[in-house]
Amino acid sequence: METTWFKESRYAWIGLGSLWVIGFIGALTRFSLSFFQVQISTDLQISRGFISMAWSTNLFIVAVCAPLGGWLVDRYGTKKILMLSAIMSTLGTGIVVLGHHPIVFFIGYGVISGLAGIGATTNYILMFEWFRHHRAKAMALLASASSVGLAIITPIFVSMDWLTWKNAFVASFILGVCVTLPVIWLGIKSSQQKHTERAPSDRSIEVEGQDTSPRVTPPSKKFISLPIFVVVAIALFTCGINMGSVEMNLVAIHQLADVSPSMIALSMSILGIMEITGALICGYFLDRYNKLMMMSLLYGIRIIGFAFLFMHLGSSPILFAIAFGITYLSALPGGMLVINEFAKGKGRHTGVLLLMHQGGGIVGVLIGGLSFDYFGNYQNLIVVDVIICILVTLGYFGLFTTHRRNLRIQNKKVAVSEAL
């Protein structure tokens, strides 16, 4: 029977709303750095390469901090680490605002804000704690915060000619102090609080109801968890490469293919719309059907998208935006949902997986730059994206068939034992 939204606790939705607000505000700093890159370069008299280095350093520190944050979450709880992460992010923004020097900018954004990566695991762990029936949909809604934030912030920045990068960073700092920190303090309950409030019967229900899709527990989680972890880790590394390829190079790829500016603008708008739409669609199906099969299908759709991008047809920008956009926000939470069913130390596992994803993003950016420097185009980058997506698609599908075969064997053993 189909579950309803009301089967989740009221606090689960309140907590999701709190995290959504935090993610929405977090989009402001990232977009400010991208949108005002020319202005920052002129004001601070730094090259765009220096700004890119600060951005890359931020990503690298976030990646390194993710496993550490996962360990800290397992030890001290989600709320404390989430609060510490928000403090570091706000502090980094404040340093950028107060200082007017390249080194101060690098330390504030590249280093201090990067240390906020210790909280990268908290959102996923809280979703696992709060939701039993609608985890995938809840994670999709949470992932949409950044996309909606950028969609709202973009026209504001474009329409306000007087707005400077300093104004944007000041606004981000004020929102961090006045909104983000109070929301965490008042709107997020720690895992210890949640465990205290839960009755013993609720805990048993949560263990049994982690995945509401029809399935039988695998005969040996120790046997199947290792290959699942390896495949998911490779999948998230692949997702990171895909993200790095698209976020850093997509516009340049279209420009080299002589795509008109109006078509590029239209395709980027469609990409943004499909991000949110695809997250909700994928979240719905991940809650209802076998997650391994759904993830195999998701990466299969990415293969089609990158194939259209490689061919540079007249409709390639639109077709790629639809295919990649529908999978854009679901590969990472989908992988987390898969591994959550078999992992005990959720914080540690989540941290390592986020490290793989961030590492893939850095590699994707590097491959794109090298591809252009040596070949004058991005075709080799697209080929790499296609090949690794094929491997991940086969990996998830192989796990799905193995899992289904093990279930059939287990069901036969049960039937035989009952007959005897």
Short mmCIF file of C-alpha atoms in Angstrom, two decimals:
data_model
loop_
_atom_site.label_atom_id
_atom_site.label_comp_id
_atom_site.label_asym_id
_atom_site.label_seq_id
_atom_site.Cartn_x
_atom_site.Cartn_y
_atom_site.Cartn_z
CA MET A 1 0.00 0.00 0.00
CA GLU A 2 1.31 3.45 -0.88
CA THR A 3 2.53 5.44 2.08
CA THR A 4 1.34 8.98 2.72
CA TRP A 5 3.28 12.06 3.66
CA PHE A 6 1.67 11.98 7.10
CA LYS A 7 3.41 8.74 8.07
CA GLU A 8 6.52 10.76 8.82
CA SER A 9 6.67 12.66 12.10
CA ARG A 10 5.82 16.34 12.10
CA TYR A 11 9.30 17.15 13.34
CA ALA A 12 10.86 15.41 10.32
CA TRP A 13 9.26 17.98 8.02
CA ILE A 14 10.12 20.86 10.36
CA GLY A 15 13.73 19.70 10.41
CA LEU A 16 13.75 19.37 6.62
CA GLY A 17 12.44 22.91 6.34
CA SER A 18 15.21 24.14 8.64
CA LEU A 19 17.90 22.43 6.57
CA TRP A 20 16.33 23.78 3.38
CA VAL A 21 16.60 27.36 4.68
CA ILE A 22 20.25 26.75 5.61
CA GLY A 23 20.99 25.37 2.12
CA PHE A 24 19.16 28.26 0.46
CA ILE A 25 21.30 30.79 2.33
CA GLY A 26 24.46 28.80 1.61
CA ALA A 27 23.88 29.25 -2.14
CA LEU A 28 24.43 33.00 -1.81
CA THR A 29 28.18 32.87 -1.07
CA ARG A 30 28.94 30.35 -3.82
CA PHE A 31 27.01 32.27 -6.44
CA SER A 32 28.44 35.62 -5.33
CA LEU A 33 31.97 34.38 -5.97
CA SER A 34 31.02 33.14 -9.45
CA PHE A 35 28.86 36.12 -10.46
CA PHE A 36 31.24 38.84 -9.20
CA GLN A 37 34.44 37.15 -10.31
CA VAL A 38 35.46 40.05 -12.61
CA GLN A 39 34.63 42.64 -9.96
CA ILE A 40 36.57 40.77 -7.26
CA SER A 41 39.54 40.42 -9.59
CA THR A 42 39.57 44.18 -10.28
CA ASP A 43 39.01 45.33 -6.69
CA LEU A 44 41.58 43.03 -5.12
CA GLN A 45 43.94 43.21 -8.11
CA ILE A 46 44.15 39.43 -8.38
CA SER A 47 43.97 37.15 -11.39
CA ARG A 48 41.05 34.88 -12.12
CA GLY A 49 43.51 32.02 -11.72
CA PHE A 50 44.01 33.12 -8.12
CA ILE A 51 40.23 33.10 -7.58
CA SER A 52 40.02 29.64 -9.16
CA MET A 53 42.82 28.47 -6.87
CA ALA A 54 40.87 29.71 -3.85
CA TRP A 55 37.77 27.88 -5.14
CA SER A 56 39.74 24.67 -5.74
CA THR A 57 41.36 24.93 -2.32
CA ASN A 58 37.93 25.26 -0.78
CA LEU A 59 36.73 22.13 -2.58
CA PHE A 60 39.85 20.21 -1.58
CA ILE A 61 39.54 21.12 2.11
CA VAL A 62 35.83 20.26 2.05
CA ALA A 63 36.72 16.88 0.56
CA VAL A 64 39.39 16.18 3.20
CA CYS A 65 37.12 17.34 6.03
CA ALA A 66 34.18 15.15 4.98
CA PRO A 67 35.51 11.86 6.46
CA LEU A 68 36.69 13.71 9.59
CA GLY A 69 33.24 15.26 9.93
CA GLY A 70 31.64 11.84 9.56
CA TRP A 71 33.79 10.48 12.40
CA LEU A 72 32.95 13.51 14.57
CA VAL A 73 29.22 13.05 13.87
CA ASP A 74 29.39 9.41 14.99
CA ARG A 75 31.17 10.54 18.16
CA TYR A 76 29.50 13.84 19.11
CA GLY A 77 26.19 13.94 17.23
CA THR A 78 24.88 15.81 14.24
CA LYS A 79 23.73 19.07 15.83
CA LYS A 80 27.10 20.00 17.33
CA ILE A 81 28.96 19.32 14.09
CA LEU A 82 26.35 21.12 12.00
CA MET A 83 26.63 24.15 14.27
CA LEU A 84 30.45 24.08 14.12
CA SER A 85 30.28 23.84 10.32
CA ALA A 86 27.95 26.84 10.09
CA ILE A 87 30.20 28.85 12.39
CA MET A 88 33.23 28.12 10.19
CA SER A 89 31.31 29.05 7.04
CA THR A 90 30.04 32.31 8.55
CA LEU A 91 33.47 33.13 9.96
CA GLY A 92 35.08 32.59 6.56
CA THR A 93 32.57 34.92 4.92
CA GLY A 94 33.16 37.52 7.64
CA ILE A 95 36.93 37.41 7.09
CA VAL A 96 36.42 38.02 3.37
CA VAL A 97 34.16 40.99 4.16
CA LEU A 98 36.44 42.59 6.77
CA GLY A 99 39.68 42.15 4.86
CA HIS A 100 40.56 43.77 1.55
CA HIS A 101 43.66 41.83 0.60
CA PRO A 102 44.28 38.81 -1.64
CA ILE A 103 45.74 36.70 1.18
CA VAL A 104 42.82 37.54 3.46
CA PHE A 105 40.40 36.57 0.67
CA PHE A 106 42.22 33.27 0.13
CA ILE A 107 42.28 32.43 3.84
CA GLY A 108 38.66 33.43 4.38
CA TYR A 109 37.06 31.68 1.44
CA GLY A 110 39.63 29.08 0.43
CA VAL A 111 40.63 27.82 3.89
CA ILE A 112 38.20 28.83 6.66
CA SER A 113 35.03 28.31 4.62
CA GLY A 114 36.49 25.02 3.37
CA LEU A 115 36.72 23.79 6.96
CA ALA A 116 32.92 23.96 7.02
CA GLY A 117 33.17 20.66 5.12
CA ILE A 118 33.12 18.86 8.47
CA GLY A 119 29.35 19.30 8.28
CA ALA A 120 29.01 17.79 4.80
CA THR A 121 27.71 14.48 6.18
CA THR A 122 25.13 15.89 8.58
CA ASN A 123 22.30 16.49 6.09
CA TYR A 124 22.36 12.89 4.88
CA ILE A 125 22.57 11.42 8.37
CA LEU A 126 19.67 13.58 9.58
CA MET A 127 17.57 12.48 6.60
CA PHE A 128 18.29 8.85 7.53
CA GLU A 129 17.30 9.52 11.15
CA TRP A 130 14.15 11.54 10.49
CA PHE A 131 12.58 9.81 7.49
CA ARG A 132 11.55 6.19 7.01
CA HIS A 133 9.01 6.29 4.17
CA HIS A 134 10.02 9.33 2.12
CA ARG A 135 13.79 9.54 2.41
CA ALA A 136 14.51 9.94 -1.27
CA LYS A 137 11.83 12.60 -1.75
CA ALA A 138 13.03 14.46 1.35
CA MET A 139 16.63 14.41 0.10
CA ALA A 140 15.45 15.62 -3.30
CA LEU A 141 13.60 18.53 -1.70
CA LEU A 142 16.67 19.38 0.35
CA ALA A 143 18.92 19.25 -2.72
CA SER A 144 16.61 21.72 -4.48
CA ALA A 145 17.45 24.46 -1.94
CA SER A 146 20.65 25.42 -3.72
CA SER A 147 19.02 25.37 -7.18
CA VAL A 148 16.06 27.45 -6.03
CA GLY A 149 18.47 29.81 -4.26
CA LEU A 150 20.45 30.38 -7.43
CA ALA A 151 17.25 30.79 -9.45
CA ILE A 152 16.05 33.56 -7.13
CA ILE A 153 19.44 35.20 -6.57
CA THR A 154 20.34 35.39 -10.29
CA PRO A 155 17.66 37.92 -11.37
CA ILE A 156 18.29 39.97 -8.22
CA PHE A 157 21.99 40.30 -9.00
CA VAL A 158 21.33 41.00 -12.68
CA SER A 159 18.72 43.69 -12.00
CA MET A 160 20.66 45.57 -9.31
CA ASP A 161 23.53 47.29 -11.10
CA TRP A 162 24.65 49.04 -7.90
CA LEU A 163 25.18 45.72 -6.06
CA THR A 164 28.82 44.85 -5.36
CA TRP A 165 30.52 41.68 -4.27
CA LYS A 166 31.09 43.23 -0.84
CA ASN A 167 27.33 43.83 -0.48
CA ALA A 168 26.63 40.22 -1.40
CA PHE A 169 29.17 38.83 1.08
CA VAL A 170 27.91 41.16 3.83
CA ALA A 171 24.35 39.93 3.20
CA SER A 172 25.57 36.33 3.36
CA PHE A 173 27.41 37.02 6.64
CA ILE A 174 24.38 38.70 8.22
CA LEU A 175 22.05 35.89 7.14
CA GLY A 176 24.52 33.37 8.54
CA VAL A 177 24.59 35.05 11.95
CA CYS A 178 20.92 36.04 12.16
CA VAL A 179 19.26 33.10 10.41
CA THR A 180 21.49 30.05 9.89
CA LEU A 181 22.89 29.78 13.43
CA PRO A 182 19.52 30.35 15.20
CA VAL A 183 17.79 27.89 12.85
CA ILE A 184 20.34 25.20 13.72
CA TRP A 185 20.09 25.97 17.43
CA LEU A 186 16.28 26.00 17.56
CA GLY A 187 15.18 23.95 14.57
CA ILE A 188 17.55 20.97 14.63
CA LYS A 189 17.45 18.30 17.29
CA SER A 190 20.56 16.24 17.96
CA SER A 191 20.59 12.50 17.39
CA GLN A 192 20.85 12.03 21.15
CA GLN A 193 17.64 14.00 21.63
CA LYS A 194 15.90 12.00 18.96
CA HIS A 195 16.95 8.71 20.51
CA THR A 196 15.77 9.84 23.92
CA GLU A 197 12.35 10.83 22.61
CA ARG A 198 11.84 7.62 20.67
CA ALA A 199 10.12 4.68 22.23
CA PRO A 200 11.87 1.29 21.94
CA SER A 201 9.17 0.10 19.56
CA ASP A 202 9.90 3.04 17.26
CA ARG A 203 13.54 2.05 17.02
CA SER A 204 12.66 -1.45 15.97
CA ILE A 205 10.25 -0.11 13.38
CA GLU A 206 12.95 2.17 11.97
CA VAL A 207 15.37 -0.70 11.47
CA GLU A 208 12.73 -2.79 9.76
CA GLY A 209 11.35 0.08 7.71
CA GLN A 210 14.50 1.62 6.29
CA ASP A 211 13.36 0.83 2.74
CA THR A 212 9.63 0.73 2.11
CA SER A 213 10.01 -0.90 -1.29
CA PRO A 214 9.14 -4.62 -1.33
CA ARG A 215 12.28 -6.57 -0.58
CA VAL A 216 13.69 -9.35 1.56
CA THR A 217 16.78 -8.81 3.68
CA PRO A 218 19.86 -10.20 1.91
CA PRO A 219 21.12 -13.52 3.28
CA SER A 220 24.55 -12.04 4.08
CA LYS A 221 25.06 -8.31 4.48
CA LYS A 222 28.75 -8.85 5.13
CA PHE A 223 29.10 -10.44 1.70
CA ILE A 224 27.16 -7.85 -0.25
CA SER A 225 28.10 -4.65 1.60
CA LEU A 226 31.71 -4.52 0.33
CA PRO A 227 30.90 -4.66 -3.40
CA ILE A 228 28.04 -2.22 -2.87
CA PHE A 229 30.34 0.21 -1.07
CA VAL A 230 32.97 -0.04 -3.81
CA VAL A 231 30.43 0.48 -6.61
CA VAL A 232 28.78 3.42 -4.83
CA ALA A 233 32.18 5.00 -4.11
CA ILE A 234 33.15 4.70 -7.80
CA ALA A 235 29.71 5.98 -8.82
CA LEU A 236 30.04 9.08 -6.64
CA PHE A 237 33.57 9.69 -7.93
CA THR A 238 32.09 9.45 -11.43
CA CYS A 239 29.29 11.82 -10.45
CA GLY A 240 31.90 14.28 -9.21
CA ILE A 241 33.75 14.13 -12.54
CA ASN A 242 30.44 14.69 -14.34
CA MET A 243 29.66 17.67 -12.11
CA GLY A 244 33.13 19.17 -12.58
CA SER A 245 32.88 18.69 -16.33
CA VAL A 246 29.50 20.41 -16.58
CA GLU A 247 29.81 23.19 -14.02
CA MET A 248 33.22 24.33 -15.23
CA ASN A 249 33.13 23.61 -18.96
CA LEU A 250 29.57 23.29 -20.29
CA VAL A 251 29.28 26.87 -21.54
CA ALA A 252 32.74 26.65 -23.12
CA ILE A 253 31.79 23.37 -24.83
CA HIS A 254 28.73 25.03 -26.37
CA GLN A 255 30.73 28.10 -27.40
CA LEU A 256 33.34 25.98 -29.20
CA ALA A 257 30.49 24.26 -31.05
CA ASP A 258 29.28 27.70 -32.25
CA VAL A 259 26.05 27.48 -30.28
CA SER A 260 24.29 30.85 -30.22
CA PRO A 261 24.18 32.79 -26.93
CA SER A 262 20.37 32.62 -26.89
CA MET A 263 20.47 28.81 -27.24
CA ILE A 264 23.07 28.57 -24.46
CA ALA A 265 20.90 30.72 -22.18
CA LEU A 266 17.82 28.61 -23.00
CA SER A 267 19.66 25.33 -22.37
CA MET A 268 20.99 26.57 -19.01
CA SER A 269 17.48 27.61 -17.98
CA ILE A 270 16.16 24.18 -18.95
CA LEU A 271 19.03 22.58 -17.03
CA GLY A 272 18.03 24.48 -13.88
CA ILE A 273 14.36 23.56 -14.26
CA MET A 274 15.19 19.91 -14.87
CA GLU A 275 17.44 19.83 -11.80
CA ILE A 276 14.49 20.45 -9.51
CA THR A 277 11.97 18.46 -11.55
CA GLY A 278 14.33 15.51 -11.93
CA ALA A 279 15.17 15.47 -8.22
CA LEU A 280 11.49 15.13 -7.30
CA ILE A 281 10.82 12.51 -9.99
CA CYS A 282 13.86 10.42 -9.07
CA GLY A 283 13.08 10.81 -5.38
CA TYR A 284 9.58 9.44 -5.96
CA PHE A 285 10.82 6.36 -7.81
CA LEU A 286 13.73 5.73 -5.41
CA ASP A 287 11.20 5.53 -2.56
CA ARG A 288 9.04 3.02 -4.42
CA TYR A 289 11.33 0.78 -6.48
CA ASN A 290 14.62 -1.08 -6.15
CA LYS A 291 17.32 1.52 -5.62
CA LEU A 292 20.06 -0.42 -7.40
CA MET A 293 17.96 -0.70 -10.55
CA MET A 294 16.97 2.97 -10.37
CA MET A 295 20.60 4.09 -10.03
CA SER A 296 21.59 1.96 -13.02
CA LEU A 297 18.84 3.66 -15.03
CA LEU A 298 19.94 7.10 -13.80
CA TYR A 299 23.50 6.69 -15.05
CA GLY A 300 22.16 5.19 -18.26
CA ILE A 301 20.27 8.44 -18.89
CA ARG A 302 23.52 10.35 -18.30
CA ILE A 303 25.21 8.26 -21.00
CA ILE A 304 22.54 9.35 -23.48
CA GLY A 305 22.96 12.98 -22.44
CA PHE A 306 26.74 13.01 -22.87
CA ALA A 307 26.38 11.18 -26.20
CA PHE A 308 24.19 14.02 -27.51
CA LEU A 309 26.69 16.55 -26.17
CA PHE A 310 29.53 14.77 -27.99
CA MET A 311 27.69 14.80 -31.34
CA HIS A 312 27.08 18.59 -31.28
CA LEU A 313 23.75 18.40 -33.04
CA GLY A 314 21.60 21.50 -33.35
CA SER A 315 19.41 20.21 -30.54
CA SER A 316 22.31 18.86 -28.41
CA PRO A 317 22.26 21.71 -25.84
CA ILE A 318 18.56 21.14 -25.11
CA LEU A 319 18.73 17.33 -25.15
CA PHE A 320 21.77 17.31 -22.88
CA ALA A 321 20.12 19.78 -20.49
CA ILE A 322 17.08 17.52 -20.20
CA ALA A 323 18.99 14.23 -19.83
CA PHE A 324 21.68 15.48 -17.45
CA GLY A 325 19.39 17.85 -15.57
CA ILE A 326 16.93 15.10 -14.65
CA THR A 327 19.76 13.15 -12.99
CA TYR A 328 21.77 16.12 -11.70
CA LEU A 329 20.69 16.17 -8.05
CA SER A 330 19.83 12.49 -7.57
CA ALA A 331 23.08 10.57 -8.12
CA LEU A 332 24.64 11.65 -4.81
CA PRO A 333 21.63 11.15 -2.47
CA GLY A 334 20.69 7.98 -4.39
CA GLY A 335 24.12 6.50 -3.71
CA MET A 336 23.83 7.48 -0.04
CA LEU A 337 20.45 5.78 0.19
CA VAL A 338 21.89 2.59 -1.28
CA ILE A 339 24.83 2.45 1.11
CA ASN A 340 22.68 3.40 4.10
CA GLU A 341 20.90 0.06 3.92
CA PHE A 342 24.14 -1.82 4.51
CA ALA A 343 26.38 0.55 6.52
CA LYS A 344 26.51 0.66 10.31
CA GLY A 345 28.91 3.57 10.85
CA LYS A 346 26.84 5.99 8.77
CA GLY A 347 28.94 9.05 9.52
CA ARG A 348 32.24 7.42 8.55
CA HIS A 349 30.83 5.84 5.41
CA THR A 350 29.10 9.05 4.34
CA GLY A 351 32.29 11.05 4.90
CA VAL A 352 34.37 8.75 2.73
CA LEU A 353 31.75 8.78 -0.02
CA LEU A 354 31.58 12.58 0.01
CA LEU A 355 35.37 12.64 -0.21
CA MET A 356 35.14 10.51 -3.36
CA HIS A 357 32.51 12.83 -4.82
CA GLN A 358 34.51 15.99 -4.12
CA GLY A 359 37.67 14.34 -5.43
CA GLY A 360 35.86 13.47 -8.64
CA GLY A 361 34.82 17.10 -9.03
CA ILE A 362 38.42 18.27 -8.80
CA VAL A 363 39.52 15.60 -11.30
CA GLY A 364 36.74 16.58 -13.71
CA VAL A 365 37.90 20.20 -13.72
CA LEU A 366 41.53 19.15 -14.27
CA ILE A 367 40.68 16.77 -17.12
CA GLY A 368 38.68 19.52 -18.83
CA GLY A 369 41.59 21.97 -18.63
CA LEU A 370 44.14 19.44 -19.87
CA SER A 371 41.84 18.32 -22.67
CA PHE A 372 41.53 21.87 -23.96
CA ASP A 373 45.23 22.70 -23.52
CA TYR A 374 46.41 19.64 -25.46
CA PHE A 375 43.63 19.12 -28.02
CA GLY A 376 41.91 22.49 -28.29
CA ASN A 377 38.51 21.01 -27.47
CA TYR A 378 36.60 19.09 -24.80
CA GLN A 379 35.74 15.98 -26.81
CA ASN A 380 38.11 13.78 -24.80
CA LEU A 381 36.51 15.01 -21.58
CA ILE A 382 33.07 14.03 -22.86
CA VAL A 383 34.41 10.60 -23.90
CA VAL A 384 35.76 10.06 -20.38
CA ASP A 385 32.34 11.00 -18.96
CA VAL A 386 30.61 8.50 -21.26
CA ILE A 387 33.01 5.63 -20.47
CA ILE A 388 32.88 5.99 -16.69
CA CYS A 389 29.09 6.34 -16.75
CA ILE A 390 28.88 3.09 -18.72
CA LEU A 391 31.05 1.34 -16.10
CA VAL A 392 28.89 2.64 -13.24
CA THR A 393 25.68 1.66 -15.03
CA LEU A 394 27.00 -1.89 -15.45
CA GLY A 395 28.21 -1.93 -11.83
CA TYR A 396 24.82 -0.98 -10.39
CA PHE A 397 23.02 -3.38 -12.73
CA GLY A 398 25.39 -6.19 -11.77
CA LEU A 399 24.66 -5.58 -8.08
CA PHE A 400 20.94 -5.56 -8.84
CA THR A 401 21.03 -8.93 -10.60
CA THR A 402 23.25 -10.43 -7.88
CA HIS A 403 20.96 -9.11 -5.17
CA ARG A 404 17.87 -10.51 -6.91
CA ARG A 405 19.55 -13.91 -7.42
CA ASN A 406 20.46 -14.08 -3.72
CA LEU A 407 16.86 -13.30 -2.80
CA ARG A 408 15.60 -16.15 -5.00
CA ILE A 409 18.07 -18.55 -3.38
CA GLN A 410 17.02 -17.42 0.08
CA ASN A 411 13.32 -17.77 -0.76
CA LYS A 412 13.92 -21.32 -2.02
CA LYS A 413 15.75 -22.23 1.20
CA VAL A 414 12.89 -20.81 3.24
CA ALA A 415 10.36 -22.76 1.19
CA VAL A 416 12.33 -26.00 1.60
CA SER A 417 12.71 -25.49 5.35
CA GLU A 418 8.99 -24.82 5.72
CA ALA A 419 8.16 -27.92 3.68
CA LEU A 420 10.32 -30.05 5.98
#
